[in-house]
Amino acid sequence: MGITIKEIRLKTVRRLLKTPFKSVLQQVDEREVIVVSVKGDSGQTGYGECVAFETPWYTEETITSCRFVLEQVLLPLLTNQTLHHPKEVWELFKAVKGNRMAKAALEMAVWDLFAKQQQQPLWQFVGGTSKAIPAGIVVAADPSQIGDKVAQANKAGYKRIKIKIHPDTDPSMLKSIVNNYPEILFFADANGSFDKDNFDRLTEFDDVGFTLIEQPFGEREWILHARAKQQLKTQICLDESIASVEDVQQMIDSKAGDIVVLKMSRLGGWTETLKVVELCRENSIGMWVGGMIEFGVSKAHNLALASLPDIHYPGDLSASNHFWEKDIIQPAIIVDNGGIQLSDQIGIGYMVNLAE
Ligand code: OSB
Ligand code: MG
């Protein structure tokens, strides 16, 4: 039962964040993404969201490079093709080097389309088992605001809070915050801001009480990460370093980390991500689903991913109202008692509404 891809549309969405997102890499005030819709000959439509940023501060791709690659390279490869499984999209794109964020947006839309054709929720279609997904929020603010933001997140019911850190962050200040909330899981994300010259600064965060420290060093710093894994009792988790199955294998071989952040956008979509999940499962590597300051279409795919049996840590899965006045999906994603309930509707499980 194949699907012929009949029509692909790209729609730019640009909205202000409710409050600026501040990390050591960049401040984000406004977000632009491309919503991709793929219509099959059955009449159904699948959705994906391209979450590259405006400039290459986080990954090499940008929303402009993605628009170019989507329009000029990927759309012609997919249009009018008949597919029997969404995994075939990765094969169709094989001759195109890199550009995984552009590929992911289109590939994920095709997975949604196939789930809809099969009359199944996407989370079931990909092998998910859990309908109750633990939520997680990120605090990306000035140090003076961290305490207040954590208190707000606690009040909103979040049971996992990720705090952005860098070499100038005061670990004792964080320790007193973490001590105030014994029932909350705290992650730290350094976004690669440490290096070999301030390695000792990193060890000062070992007693804060973090479940893990995400990406202390640069993306290719396998040896430094291995040293941190050996010397710290806190688990080391890699985010920016993980852009392919091969990167996960490299992390395992070099003993550079305990846990990986799954970012389907950076990995190139579902097919590559499911391979990463399999490899992590076989090697007892922890996993959780990372966020990209994204809208609801990307979040819905990420929620389906978090439903898989071996995703044990809560991800960057916050409510629609965390970043946005109004999300692009209906109903909005809500967090209740620290969790998000997956929909029983087919596909991504939400209506897409791009009107402001
Ligand atoms: O490093 O995990 C990161 C957002 C944009 C770019 C990089 C990162 C982030 C986040 C997650 O920290 C934010 C979210 O919940 O969407
Ligand atoms: Mg990160």
CSV table of C-alpha atoms and ligand atoms in Angstrom, one decimal:
chain,number,residue,atom,x,y,z
A,1,MET,CA,0.0,0.0,0.0
A,2,GLY,CA,2.2,2.8,-1.3
A,3,ILE,CA,1.7,6.6,-1.0
A,4,THR,CA,2.5,8.9,-3.9
A,5,ILE,CA,3.7,12.3,-2.8
A,6,LYS,CA,1.6,14.8,-4.6
A,7,GLU,CA,2.2,18.2,-3.1
A,8,ILE,CA,4.8,19.7,-0.7
A,9,ARG,CA,4.4,23.1,0.8
A,10,LEU,CA,6.8,25.2,2.9
A,11,LYS,CA,5.4,27.9,5.2
A,12,THR,CA,7.5,30.3,7.2
A,13,VAL,CA,6.4,31.0,10.8
A,14,ARG,CA,8.0,33.8,12.7
A,15,ARG,CA,7.0,34.6,16.3
A,16,LEU,CA,8.4,36.4,19.4
A,17,LEU,CA,9.3,34.3,22.4
A,18,LYS,CA,7.5,35.3,25.6
A,19,THR,CA,10.8,36.0,27.2
A,20,PRO,CA,14.3,36.0,25.7
A,21,PHE,CA,16.2,32.7,25.7
A,22,LYS,CA,19.8,33.4,27.0
A,23,SER,CA,22.6,30.9,26.7
A,24,VAL,CA,26.4,31.3,26.5
A,25,LEU,CA,26.0,30.8,22.7
A,26,GLN,CA,23.2,33.2,21.8
A,27,GLN,CA,20.3,35.2,22.9
A,28,VAL,CA,17.1,34.2,21.1
A,29,ASP,CA,14.2,36.8,21.1
A,30,GLU,CA,12.3,35.8,18.0
A,31,ARG,CA,12.0,32.4,16.2
A,32,GLU,CA,11.6,31.6,12.6
A,33,VAL,CA,10.9,28.0,11.4
A,34,ILE,CA,9.5,26.4,8.3
A,35,VAL,CA,6.5,24.2,8.6
A,36,VAL,CA,6.5,21.5,5.9
A,37,SER,CA,3.4,19.8,4.7
A,38,VAL,CA,3.4,16.8,2.5
A,39,LYS,CA,0.2,15.7,0.8
A,40,GLY,CA,-0.2,12.1,-0.4
A,41,ASP,CA,-2.5,10.7,-3.1
A,42,SER,CA,-4.8,9.5,-0.3
A,43,GLY,CA,-5.6,13.1,0.4
A,44,GLN,CA,-4.0,13.1,3.9
A,45,THR,CA,-1.3,15.6,4.9
A,46,GLY,CA,1.8,15.0,7.1
A,47,TYR,CA,3.6,17.8,8.9
A,48,GLY,CA,7.2,18.5,9.7
A,49,GLU,CA,9.0,21.5,11.1
A,50,CYS,CA,12.5,22.8,10.2
A,51,VAL,CA,14.1,24.1,13.3
A,52,ALA,CA,17.5,25.5,12.1
A,53,PHE,CA,18.3,28.9,13.5
A,54,GLU,CA,18.7,32.2,11.6
A,55,THR,CA,22.5,32.1,11.9
A,56,PRO,CA,24.8,29.1,12.5
A,57,TRP,CA,25.4,29.6,16.2
A,58,TYR,CA,24.2,26.1,17.2
A,59,THR,CA,24.4,23.9,14.1
A,60,GLU,CA,26.0,24.8,10.8
A,61,GLU,CA,22.7,24.9,8.9
A,62,THR,CA,20.5,28.0,9.0
A,63,ILE,CA,16.8,28.5,8.2
A,64,THR,CA,17.9,30.2,4.9
A,65,SER,CA,20.2,27.3,3.9
A,66,CYS,CA,17.4,24.9,4.8
A,67,ARG,CA,14.9,26.8,2.7
A,68,PHE,CA,17.3,26.7,-0.3
A,69,VAL,CA,18.1,23.0,0.1
A,70,LEU,CA,14.4,22.1,0.6
A,71,GLU,CA,13.2,24.0,-2.4
A,72,GLN,CA,16.0,23.4,-4.8
A,73,VAL,CA,17.2,19.9,-3.9
A,74,LEU,CA,15.0,17.9,-1.7
A,75,LEU,CA,11.5,18.7,-2.9
A,76,PRO,CA,12.2,17.7,-6.5
A,77,LEU,CA,13.7,14.4,-5.2
A,78,LEU,CA,10.5,13.5,-3.2
A,79,THR,CA,7.7,15.0,-5.4
A,80,ASN,CA,5.7,12.4,-7.3
A,81,GLN,CA,7.7,9.5,-5.7
A,82,THR,CA,5.7,6.5,-4.6
A,83,LEU,CA,6.9,5.2,-1.2
A,84,HIS,CA,6.1,2.0,0.7
A,85,HIS,CA,7.7,3.1,3.9
A,86,PRO,CA,8.9,6.4,5.3
A,87,LYS,CA,12.4,4.9,5.7
A,88,GLU,CA,12.8,5.2,1.9
A,89,VAL,CA,13.1,9.0,2.2
A,90,TRP,CA,16.5,8.7,3.8
A,91,GLU,CA,17.5,6.5,0.8
A,92,LEU,CA,16.1,9.0,-1.7
A,93,PHE,CA,18.2,11.8,-0.1
A,94,LYS,CA,21.4,9.7,0.1
A,95,ALA,CA,23.2,11.6,-2.7
A,96,VAL,CA,22.7,14.9,-0.8
A,97,LYS,CA,25.6,15.5,1.6
A,98,GLY,CA,24.8,16.8,5.1
A,99,ASN,CA,21.9,19.2,5.5
A,100,ARG,CA,20.3,17.0,8.0
A,101,MET,CA,18.0,19.6,9.5
A,102,ALA,CA,16.5,20.3,6.0
A,103,LYS,CA,16.1,16.5,5.4
A,104,ALA,CA,14.6,15.9,8.8
A,105,ALA,CA,11.8,18.4,8.3
A,106,LEU,CA,10.6,16.6,5.1
A,107,GLU,CA,11.3,13.1,6.4
A,108,MET,CA,9.4,13.7,9.6
A,109,ALA,CA,6.4,14.9,7.6
A,110,VAL,CA,6.4,11.7,5.6
A,111,TRP,CA,6.4,9.6,8.8
A,112,ASP,CA,3.3,11.6,10.0
A,113,LEU,CA,1.7,11.0,6.6
A,114,PHE,CA,2.3,7.2,6.8
A,115,ALA,CA,1.0,7.0,10.4
A,116,LYS,CA,-2.2,8.8,9.2
A,117,GLN,CA,-2.6,6.4,6.3
A,118,GLN,CA,-2.3,3.5,8.8
A,119,GLN,CA,-4.9,5.3,11.0
A,120,GLN,CA,-2.4,5.1,13.9
A,121,PRO,CA,-1.0,7.7,16.3
A,122,LEU,CA,2.6,8.5,15.3
A,123,TRP,CA,3.8,7.3,18.7
A,124,GLN,CA,2.3,3.9,18.1
A,125,PHE,CA,3.5,3.7,14.5
A,126,VAL,CA,7.1,4.2,15.6
A,127,GLY,CA,6.8,1.6,18.4
A,128,GLY,CA,6.1,3.9,21.4
A,129,THR,CA,4.5,2.3,24.4
A,130,SER,CA,4.0,5.1,26.9
A,131,LYS,CA,1.2,7.7,26.7
A,132,ALA,CA,2.3,9.6,29.8
A,133,ILE,CA,5.5,11.6,29.0
A,134,PRO,CA,7.4,13.2,31.7
A,135,ALA,CA,7.8,16.9,30.9
A,136,GLY,CA,11.0,19.0,31.2
A,137,ILE,CA,11.8,22.7,31.1
A,138,VAL,CA,14.9,24.7,30.5
A,139,VAL,CA,16.0,27.8,32.4
A,140,ALA,CA,18.1,29.9,30.1
A,141,ALA,CA,18.3,33.2,31.9
A,142,ASP,CA,20.7,35.6,33.7
A,143,PRO,CA,22.2,34.1,36.9
A,144,SER,CA,20.2,36.5,39.0
A,145,GLN,CA,17.0,35.2,37.6
A,146,ILE,CA,17.7,31.4,37.9
A,147,GLY,CA,16.2,31.1,41.4
A,148,ASP,CA,12.9,32.8,40.4
A,149,LYS,CA,12.6,30.8,37.1
A,150,VAL,CA,13.2,27.5,39.0
A,151,ALA,CA,10.5,28.5,41.5
A,152,GLN,CA,8.1,29.3,38.6
A,153,ALA,CA,8.8,26.0,36.9
A,154,ASN,CA,8.2,24.1,40.2
A,155,LYS,CA,4.9,25.9,40.6
A,156,ALA,CA,3.9,24.9,37.1
A,157,GLY,CA,4.5,21.3,38.1
A,158,TYR,CA,7.8,20.5,36.3
A,159,LYS,CA,9.7,17.6,37.8
A,160,ARG,CA,12.8,18.1,35.6
A,161,ILE,CA,14.6,21.4,35.2
A,162,LYS,CA,17.6,22.0,32.9
A,163,ILE,CA,19.8,25.0,33.9
A,164,LYS,CA,22.3,26.6,31.4
A,165,ILE,CA,25.8,26.9,32.9
A,166,HIS,CA,29.2,28.2,31.8
A,167,PRO,CA,32.6,28.6,33.4
A,168,ASP,CA,31.6,31.8,35.2
A,169,THR,CA,28.4,30.4,36.7
A,170,ASP,CA,28.6,30.1,40.5
A,171,PRO,CA,28.2,26.4,41.5
A,172,SER,CA,27.4,27.2,45.2
A,173,MET,CA,24.5,29.4,44.1
A,174,LEU,CA,23.2,26.5,42.0
A,175,LYS,CA,23.7,24.1,44.9
A,176,SER,CA,21.4,26.1,47.2
A,177,ILE,CA,18.7,26.1,44.5
A,178,VAL,CA,19.0,22.4,43.8
A,179,ASN,CA,18.9,21.7,47.6
A,180,ASN,CA,15.6,23.5,47.8
A,181,TYR,CA,13.8,21.0,45.5
A,182,PRO,CA,14.8,17.5,46.5
A,183,GLU,CA,11.9,16.0,44.4
A,184,ILE,CA,13.1,17.7,41.1
A,185,LEU,CA,15.6,16.3,38.7
A,186,PHE,CA,18.2,18.9,37.7
A,187,PHE,CA,20.3,18.8,34.5
A,188,ALA,CA,23.1,21.3,33.7
A,189,ASP,CA,23.8,22.3,30.0
A,190,ALA,CA,27.2,23.9,29.3
A,191,ASN,CA,26.8,24.1,25.5
A,192,GLY,CA,30.5,23.4,25.1
A,193,SER,CA,31.7,26.4,27.1
A,194,PHE,CA,34.4,24.6,29.0
A,195,ASP,CA,37.9,23.7,27.7
A,196,LYS,CA,41.1,22.0,28.8
A,197,ASP,CA,42.3,25.2,30.5
A,198,ASN,CA,39.3,25.5,32.8
A,199,PHE,CA,38.7,21.7,33.4
A,200,ASP,CA,39.0,22.3,37.1
A,201,ARG,CA,36.1,24.8,37.0
A,202,LEU,CA,33.9,21.9,35.7
A,203,THR,CA,34.8,19.7,38.6
A,204,GLU,CA,33.3,22.3,40.9
A,205,PHE,CA,29.9,21.5,39.5
A,206,ASP,CA,30.2,17.9,40.5
A,207,ASP,CA,28.7,18.4,44.0
A,208,VAL,CA,25.8,20.6,42.9
A,209,GLY,CA,23.5,17.5,42.6
A,210,PHE,CA,22.9,17.5,38.9
A,211,THR,CA,21.7,14.2,37.4
A,212,LEU,CA,23.9,15.0,34.4
A,213,ILE,CA,26.1,17.6,32.8
A,214,GLU,CA,25.3,18.2,29.1
A,215,GLN,CA,28.0,19.0,26.6
A,216,PRO,CA,30.7,20.5,28.8
A,217,PHE,CA,33.2,20.7,26.0
A,218,GLY,CA,33.2,21.3,22.2
A,219,GLU,CA,31.5,18.9,19.8
A,220,ARG,CA,34.7,17.1,18.7
A,221,GLU,CA,36.3,17.0,22.2
A,222,TRP,CA,36.0,13.2,22.7
A,223,ILE,CA,39.1,12.9,24.8
A,224,LEU,CA,38.2,15.8,27.2
A,225,HIS,CA,34.7,14.3,27.6
A,226,ALA,CA,36.3,10.9,28.4
A,227,ARG,CA,38.4,12.6,31.0
A,228,ALA,CA,35.4,14.3,32.6
A,229,LYS,CA,33.4,11.0,32.6
A,230,GLN,CA,36.3,9.3,34.4
A,231,GLN,CA,36.9,12.1,37.0
A,232,LEU,CA,33.4,13.3,37.8
A,233,LYS,CA,30.7,11.3,39.6
A,234,THR,CA,28.0,13.3,37.7
A,235,GLN,CA,27.0,11.6,34.4
A,236,ILE,CA,28.3,13.2,31.2
A,237,CYS,CA,25.7,13.7,28.4
A,238,LEU,CA,26.5,14.7,24.9
A,239,ASP,CA,24.2,17.0,22.8
A,240,GLU,CA,26.1,19.0,20.1
A,241,SER,CA,28.5,16.1,19.6
A,242,ILE,CA,25.7,13.7,18.4
A,243,ALA,CA,24.8,14.4,14.8
A,244,SER,CA,24.8,10.9,13.4
A,245,VAL,CA,24.9,7.2,14.3
A,246,GLU,CA,28.6,7.3,13.8
A,247,ASP,CA,29.0,10.0,16.5
A,248,VAL,CA,27.2,7.8,19.0
A,249,GLN,CA,29.6,4.9,18.1
A,250,GLN,CA,32.5,7.3,18.5
A,251,MET,CA,31.2,8.3,22.0
A,252,ILE,CA,30.9,4.6,23.0
A,253,ASP,CA,34.4,3.7,21.6
A,254,SER,CA,36.1,6.7,23.3
A,255,LYS,CA,34.1,6.3,26.5
A,256,ALA,CA,33.2,10.0,26.2
A,257,GLY,CA,29.7,9.9,27.7
A,258,ASP,CA,27.0,8.1,29.6
A,259,ILE,CA,23.9,9.6,28.0
A,260,VAL,CA,22.9,11.2,24.6
A,261,VAL,CA,20.5,13.9,23.7
A,262,LEU,CA,18.3,12.8,20.8
A,263,LYS,CA,17.7,15.7,18.5
A,264,MET,CA,15.8,14.3,15.5
A,265,SER,CA,16.4,17.5,13.6
A,266,ARG,CA,20.2,17.4,13.8
A,267,LEU,CA,20.2,13.6,13.2
A,268,GLY,CA,18.2,14.0,10.0
A,269,GLY,CA,14.8,12.7,11.0
A,270,TRP,CA,13.2,9.5,12.3
A,271,THR,CA,15.1,6.9,10.4
A,272,GLU,CA,18.5,7.9,11.7
A,273,THR,CA,17.1,8.6,15.1
A,274,LEU,CA,15.6,5.1,15.4
A,275,LYS,CA,19.1,3.7,14.5
A,276,VAL,CA,20.6,5.8,17.3
A,277,VAL,CA,18.0,4.6,19.7
A,278,GLU,CA,18.9,1.0,18.8
A,279,LEU,CA,22.6,1.5,19.2
A,280,CYS,CA,22.1,3.2,22.6
A,281,ARG,CA,19.8,0.4,23.7
A,282,GLU,CA,22.4,-2.2,22.8
A,283,ASN,CA,25.2,-0.4,24.7
A,284,SER,CA,23.2,0.7,27.7
A,285,ILE,CA,23.6,4.4,26.9
A,286,GLY,CA,21.0,6.7,28.5
A,287,MET,CA,18.8,8.8,26.2
A,288,TRP,CA,16.4,11.8,26.3
A,289,VAL,CA,14.7,14.0,23.8
A,290,GLY,CA,16.2,17.4,23.3
A,291,GLY,CA,14.4,20.7,22.4
A,292,MET,CA,15.1,23.4,19.8
A,293,ILE,CA,12.9,26.2,21.1
A,294,GLU,CA,10.5,24.8,18.6
A,295,PHE,CA,6.8,25.0,17.9
A,296,GLY,CA,4.2,22.3,18.3
A,297,VAL,CA,4.7,20.3,15.1
A,298,SER,CA,8.3,19.5,16.0
A,299,LYS,CA,7.3,19.0,19.7
A,300,ALA,CA,4.6,16.5,18.6
A,301,HIS,CA,7.2,14.4,16.8
A,302,ASN,CA,9.5,14.7,19.8
A,303,LEU,CA,6.7,13.6,22.2
A,304,ALA,CA,6.2,10.5,20.0
A,305,LEU,CA,9.9,9.8,20.2
A,306,ALA,CA,9.8,10.1,24.0
A,307,SER,CA,7.2,7.4,24.0
A,308,LEU,CA,9.7,4.7,23.0
A,309,PRO,CA,10.5,2.1,25.7
A,310,ASP,CA,14.1,2.9,26.3
A,311,ILE,CA,14.0,6.7,26.7
A,312,HIS,CA,14.4,6.8,30.5
A,313,TYR,CA,15.2,10.5,31.2
A,314,PRO,CA,12.7,13.3,30.9
A,315,GLY,CA,13.4,15.5,27.8
A,316,ASP,CA,13.1,19.2,26.9
A,317,LEU,CA,9.4,18.7,26.6
A,318,SER,CA,7.6,21.8,27.9
A,319,ALA,CA,4.1,23.1,27.5
A,320,SER,CA,3.2,25.3,24.5
A,321,ASN,CA,2.9,28.3,26.8
A,322,HIS,CA,6.5,28.1,28.0
A,323,PHE,CA,7.9,29.8,24.9
A,324,TRP,CA,4.8,30.9,23.0
A,325,GLU,CA,1.7,33.1,23.5
A,326,LYS,CA,0.1,30.9,20.9
A,327,ASP,CA,1.5,27.7,19.4
A,328,ILE,CA,0.8,26.5,15.9
A,329,ILE,CA,-1.0,23.4,17.0
A,330,GLN,CA,-4.4,22.7,18.5
A,331,PRO,CA,-5.0,21.8,21.2
A,332,ALA,CA,-2.0,23.3,22.8
A,333,ILE,CA,0.5,21.0,24.7
A,334,ILE,CA,-0.2,21.2,28.4
A,335,VAL,CA,1.8,20.0,31.4
A,336,ASP,CA,-0.3,18.4,34.1
A,337,ASN,CA,1.4,17.2,37.3
A,338,GLY,CA,4.8,17.2,35.6
A,339,GLY,CA,3.6,15.2,32.6
A,340,ILE,CA,2.2,15.4,29.0
A,341,GLN,CA,-0.5,13.1,27.9
A,342,LEU,CA,-0.1,11.8,24.3
A,343,SER,CA,-3.1,12.1,22.0
A,344,ASP,CA,-5.0,9.1,20.6
A,345,GLN,CA,-5.6,11.0,17.3
A,346,ILE,CA,-3.8,9.6,14.2
A,347,GLY,CA,-0.4,11.0,13.1
A,348,ILE,CA,1.2,13.7,15.2
A,349,GLY,CA,-2.1,14.0,17.0
A,350,TYR,CA,-2.7,17.7,16.7
A,351,MET,CA,-4.3,20.1,14.2
A,352,VAL,CA,-1.9,22.5,12.6
A,353,ASN,CA,-3.2,26.2,12.6
A,354,LEU,CA,-0.7,28.7,11.3
A,355,ALA,CA,-3.0,31.8,11.9
A,356,GLU,CA,-1.6,34.1,14.5
B,1,OSB,O1,21.7,23.1,23.9
B,1,OSB,O2,19.9,22.0,24.3
B,1,OSB,C1,20.5,23.0,23.8
B,1,OSB,C2,17.7,25.3,22.6
B,1,OSB,C3,18.2,25.7,21.4
B,1,OSB,C4,19.5,25.3,21.0
B,1,OSB,C5,20.2,24.4,21.8
B,1,OSB,C6,19.7,24.0,23.0
B,1,OSB,C7,18.4,24.4,23.4
B,1,OSB,C8,17.8,24.0,24.7
B,1,OSB,C9,16.5,23.4,24.7
B,1,OSB,O3,18.5,24.0,25.7
B,1,OSB,C10,15.4,24.3,24.8
B,1,OSB,C11,14.0,23.7,24.6
B,1,OSB,O4,13.4,23.3,25.5
B,1,OSB,O5,13.5,23.8,23.5
B,2,MG,MG,22.1,21.2,24.9
